């Protein structure tokens, strides 16, 4: 019997594909087996709500070409769902009943879109956006759509709104909360984007839920009934009401799960032979408050690299450094590039500035400490804030409020 080690990765998305690549870069010589339930090669999701709708070129989404997996001896099984985990036997069980043994298992199962328990949700023309298949479906319909309704004013709803306006559709967004992107950004950034979307002709409704989706009479969507009883017309509805962690595999295998698969500071679950990374993992970040999940490319990529380094060195060894990837995020909405450096959601104090290049900046503090920066069309300031924060250099409110303040002047402090 071979004593070659096997690492199995479930989920061939951003985190899973990165982990497979990083294991090889770290010099891991055992078997790397990557299972993904979507067809085709691993791809990146961010362009799906941005450039893909216009370009329609799936090859540009690919994270790595086919030869990469062959050349690096990564066994990629696309279109293959893992049905369960047999922890005592250290095996994953495929839907067809076959089983494969692992020495270490990494769950990188991502997230799925939240559905809404309202009448009409299954009508033809009520769509969601998470996968390439969803995006292809939408692309096939968007050119014909006259009135697009979007349920949810988060990142994906707003990116889609800007894109659909760019294609000439009438677009309405219905957001239950009193501001857009409320979970993720400061009120000032929400207000900036509310004004922007209205300026490009998006009909934005805040504090407005949707209680029913109306059948046009032929099984196709015809409109919406809003929480205040009003009816609006729509021939394409995008449900963009957030996501839930795909943590079912972990839960059914008896791992602790609470809004994601719970992992410790080195991203290991309660079972030392199983780790979890990316959108599905619930962890404590040194810069955050309490356990959280982070849905971002940065988080998926950095967590994959951290786990690869640990597993390549022999995962049973102690003393691995805790995960501390510095969080950053972006969202493109028409010609506005929102960038976030740090975990700004818990800010209790903010300073709004504009730079001389027309960029918009919201500096965020919590308990008197600088915790991050939200910017619009200010990539240089975003990068500078990332570097300062990652280096532990504190900014104070008085300095930020000086009339001629420019983040670039902090460059020297980084040397
Ligand atoms: C439309 C869209 C736009 C986005 N834009 C941005 C952006 O601008 N910036 C940003 O930072 N982030 C963005 N994100 C978020 C980012 O794409 C995710 O955070 C990232 O993909 C998470 O990576 P992951 O590997 O954890 O999950 P995923 O990329 O979702 O991959 C998980 C994979 O696991 C598969 N899987 C699940 N269960 C099983 C199973 N039992 N067996 C086999 N396979 C399974 C899933 O089908 C999926 O393919 C966007 C996401 C979407 C959907």
PDB file of C-alpha atoms and ligand atoms in Angstrom, residues 10-16 35-38 45-46 48-50 80-82 108-111 129-130 156 159 246 249 277-280 295-298 300 328-331, ligand 1:
ATOM      1  CA  UNK A  10     -14.343  19.975  -1.908  1.00  0.00           C
ATOM      2  CA  UNK A  11     -15.355  22.994  -3.995  1.00  0.00           C
ATOM      3  CA  UNK A  12     -13.451  24.087  -7.098  1.00  0.00           C
ATOM      4  CA  UNK A  13     -14.149  27.814  -6.809  1.00  0.00           C
ATOM      5  CA  UNK A  14     -11.873  30.725  -5.939  1.00  0.00           C
ATOM      6  CA  UNK A  15     -10.612  29.192  -2.681  1.00  0.00           C
ATOM      7  CA  UNK A  16     -10.434  25.548  -3.753  1.00  0.00           C
ATOM      8  CA  UNK A  35     -13.911  18.084  -6.562  1.00  0.00           C
ATOM      9  CA  UNK A  36     -16.303  20.710  -7.940  1.00  0.00           C
ATOM     10  CA  UNK A  37     -19.986  20.261  -8.669  1.00  0.00           C
ATOM     11  CA  UNK A  38     -20.079  22.892 -11.432  1.00  0.00           C
ATOM     12  CA  UNK A  45     -17.241  35.149 -10.142  1.00  0.00           C
ATOM     13  CA  UNK A  46     -16.711  38.947  -9.847  1.00  0.00           C
ATOM     14  CA  UNK A  48     -20.361  37.830 -13.734  1.00  0.00           C
ATOM     15  CA  UNK A  49     -22.173  40.921 -12.448  1.00  0.00           C
ATOM     16  CA  UNK A  50     -19.825  43.336 -14.220  1.00  0.00           C
ATOM     17  CA  UNK A  80     -18.785  15.934  -9.323  1.00  0.00           C
ATOM     18  CA  UNK A  81     -20.686  16.615  -6.143  1.00  0.00           C
ATOM     19  CA  UNK A  82     -19.533  15.294  -2.786  1.00  0.00           C
ATOM     20  CA  UNK A 108     -14.202  25.177   0.158  1.00  0.00           C
ATOM     21  CA  UNK A 109     -17.880  24.909  -0.682  1.00  0.00           C
ATOM     22  CA  UNK A 110     -18.649  28.635  -0.893  1.00  0.00           C
ATOM     23  CA  UNK A 111     -22.147  30.009  -0.520  1.00  0.00           C
ATOM     24  CA  UNK A 129     -26.752  35.263 -10.049  1.00  0.00           C
ATOM     25  CA  UNK A 130     -24.027  33.171  -8.457  1.00  0.00           C
ATOM     26  CA  UNK A 156     -24.524  42.316  -6.604  1.00  0.00           C
ATOM     27  CA  UNK A 159     -23.603  46.115  -9.870  1.00  0.00           C
ATOM     28  CA  UNK A 246     -22.803  26.212   1.971  1.00  0.00           C
ATOM     29  CA  UNK A 249     -21.637  18.943   4.305  1.00  0.00           C
ATOM     30  CA  UNK A 277     -11.763  28.175   3.801  1.00  0.00           C
ATOM     31  CA  UNK A 278     -13.474  30.927   1.821  1.00  0.00           C
ATOM     32  CA  UNK A 279     -17.142  31.921   1.896  1.00  0.00           C
ATOM     33  CA  UNK A 280     -18.157  28.778   3.835  1.00  0.00           C
ATOM     34  CA  UNK A 295     -17.301  36.850   1.180  1.00  0.00           C
ATOM     35  CA  UNK A 296     -14.466  38.148  -0.959  1.00  0.00           C
ATOM     36  CA  UNK A 297     -11.791  37.096  -3.408  1.00  0.00           C
ATOM     37  CA  UNK A 298      -9.065  38.363  -1.045  1.00  0.00           C
ATOM     38  CA  UNK A 300     -10.769  33.089  -0.322  1.00  0.00           C
ATOM     39  CA  UNK A 328      -9.854  44.349   1.230  1.00  0.00           C
ATOM     40  CA  UNK A 329     -12.701  44.381  -1.261  1.00  0.00           C
ATOM     41  CA  UNK A 330     -13.926  46.100  -4.413  1.00  0.00           C
ATOM     42  CA  UNK A 331     -17.189  46.605  -6.282  1.00  0.00           C
TER      43      UNK A 331
HETATM   44  C1  LIG B   1     -21.762  37.831  -9.086  1.00  0.00           C
HETATM   45  C2  LIG B   1     -20.692  37.930  -8.042  1.00  0.00           C
HETATM   46  C3  LIG B   1     -19.856  39.043  -7.987  1.00  0.00           C
HETATM   47  C4  LIG B   1     -18.860  39.125  -7.034  1.00  0.00           C
HETATM   48  N1  LIG B   1     -18.042  40.233  -7.014  1.00  0.00           N
HETATM   49  C5  LIG B   1     -17.026  40.310  -6.121  1.00  0.00           C
HETATM   50  C6  LIG B   1     -16.130  41.417  -6.131  1.00  0.00           C
HETATM   51  O1  LIG B   1     -16.277  42.360  -6.912  1.00  0.00           O
HETATM   52  N2  LIG B   1     -15.093  41.412  -5.248  1.00  0.00           N
HETATM   53  C7  LIG B   1     -14.899  40.388  -4.362  1.00  0.00           C
HETATM   54  O2  LIG B   1     -13.939  40.403  -3.578  1.00  0.00           O
HETATM   55  N3  LIG B   1     -15.752  39.329  -4.317  1.00  0.00           N
HETATM   56  C8  LIG B   1     -16.804  39.272  -5.178  1.00  0.00           C
HETATM   57  N4  LIG B   1     -17.653  38.188  -5.152  1.00  0.00           N
HETATM   58  C9  LIG B   1     -17.483  37.182  -4.093  1.00  0.00           C
HETATM   59  C10 LIG B   1     -16.435  36.150  -4.462  1.00  0.00           C
HETATM   60  O3  LIG B   1     -16.624  35.677  -5.772  1.00  0.00           O
HETATM   61  C11 LIG B   1     -16.533  35.003  -3.447  1.00  0.00           C
HETATM   62  O4  LIG B   1     -16.245  35.518  -2.173  1.00  0.00           O
HETATM   63  C12 LIG B   1     -15.573  33.869  -3.795  1.00  0.00           C
HETATM   64  O5  LIG B   1     -15.937  33.260  -5.010  1.00  0.00           O
HETATM   65  C13 LIG B   1     -15.554  32.841  -2.677  1.00  0.00           C
HETATM   66  O6  LIG B   1     -14.774  31.752  -3.050  1.00  0.00           O
HETATM   67  P1  LIG B   1     -15.108  30.279  -2.512  1.00  0.00           P
HETATM   68  O7  LIG B   1     -14.142  29.378  -3.175  1.00  0.00           O
HETATM   69  O8  LIG B   1     -15.204  30.326  -1.043  1.00  0.00           O
HETATM   70  O9  LIG B   1     -16.572  29.991  -3.035  1.00  0.00           O
HETATM   71  P2  LIG B   1     -17.042  29.757  -4.536  1.00  0.00           P
HETATM   72  O10 LIG B   1     -16.228  30.563  -5.486  1.00  0.00           O
HETATM   73  O11 LIG B   1     -18.516  29.968  -4.515  1.00  0.00           O
HETATM   74  O12 LIG B   1     -16.730  28.216  -4.818  1.00  0.00           O
HETATM   75  C14 LIG B   1     -17.348  27.161  -4.119  1.00  0.00           C
HETATM   76  C15 LIG B   1     -17.561  26.032  -5.093  1.00  0.00           C
HETATM   77  O13 LIG B   1     -17.873  24.843  -4.359  1.00  0.00           O
HETATM   78  C16 LIG B   1     -18.866  24.129  -5.062  1.00  0.00           C
HETATM   79  N5  LIG B   1     -19.492  23.164  -4.142  1.00  0.00           N
HETATM   80  C17 LIG B   1     -20.333  23.415  -3.101  1.00  0.00           C
HETATM   81  N6  LIG B   1     -20.709  22.265  -2.510  1.00  0.00           N
HETATM   82  C18 LIG B   1     -20.086  21.246  -3.177  1.00  0.00           C
HETATM   83  C19 LIG B   1     -20.079  19.833  -3.033  1.00  0.00           C
HETATM   84  N7  LIG B   1     -20.790  19.230  -2.067  1.00  0.00           N
HETATM   85  N8  LIG B   1     -19.337  19.096  -3.886  1.00  0.00           N
HETATM   86  C20 LIG B   1     -18.604  19.698  -4.865  1.00  0.00           C
HETATM   87  N9  LIG B   1     -18.584  21.044  -5.051  1.00  0.00           N
HETATM   88  C21 LIG B   1     -19.307  21.818  -4.216  1.00  0.00           C
HETATM   89  C22 LIG B   1     -19.782  25.253  -5.529  1.00  0.00           C
HETATM   90  O14 LIG B   1     -20.671  24.858  -6.531  1.00  0.00           O
HETATM   91  C23 LIG B   1     -18.743  26.262  -6.029  1.00  0.00           C
HETATM   92  O15 LIG B   1     -18.368  25.978  -7.341  1.00  0.00           O
HETATM   93  C24 LIG B   1     -18.683  38.078  -6.093  1.00  0.00           C
HETATM   94  C25 LIG B   1     -19.534  36.971  -6.125  1.00  0.00           C
HETATM   95  C26 LIG B   1     -20.524  36.893  -7.084  1.00  0.00           C
HETATM   96  C27 LIG B   1     -21.439  35.689  -7.108  1.00  0.00           C
END
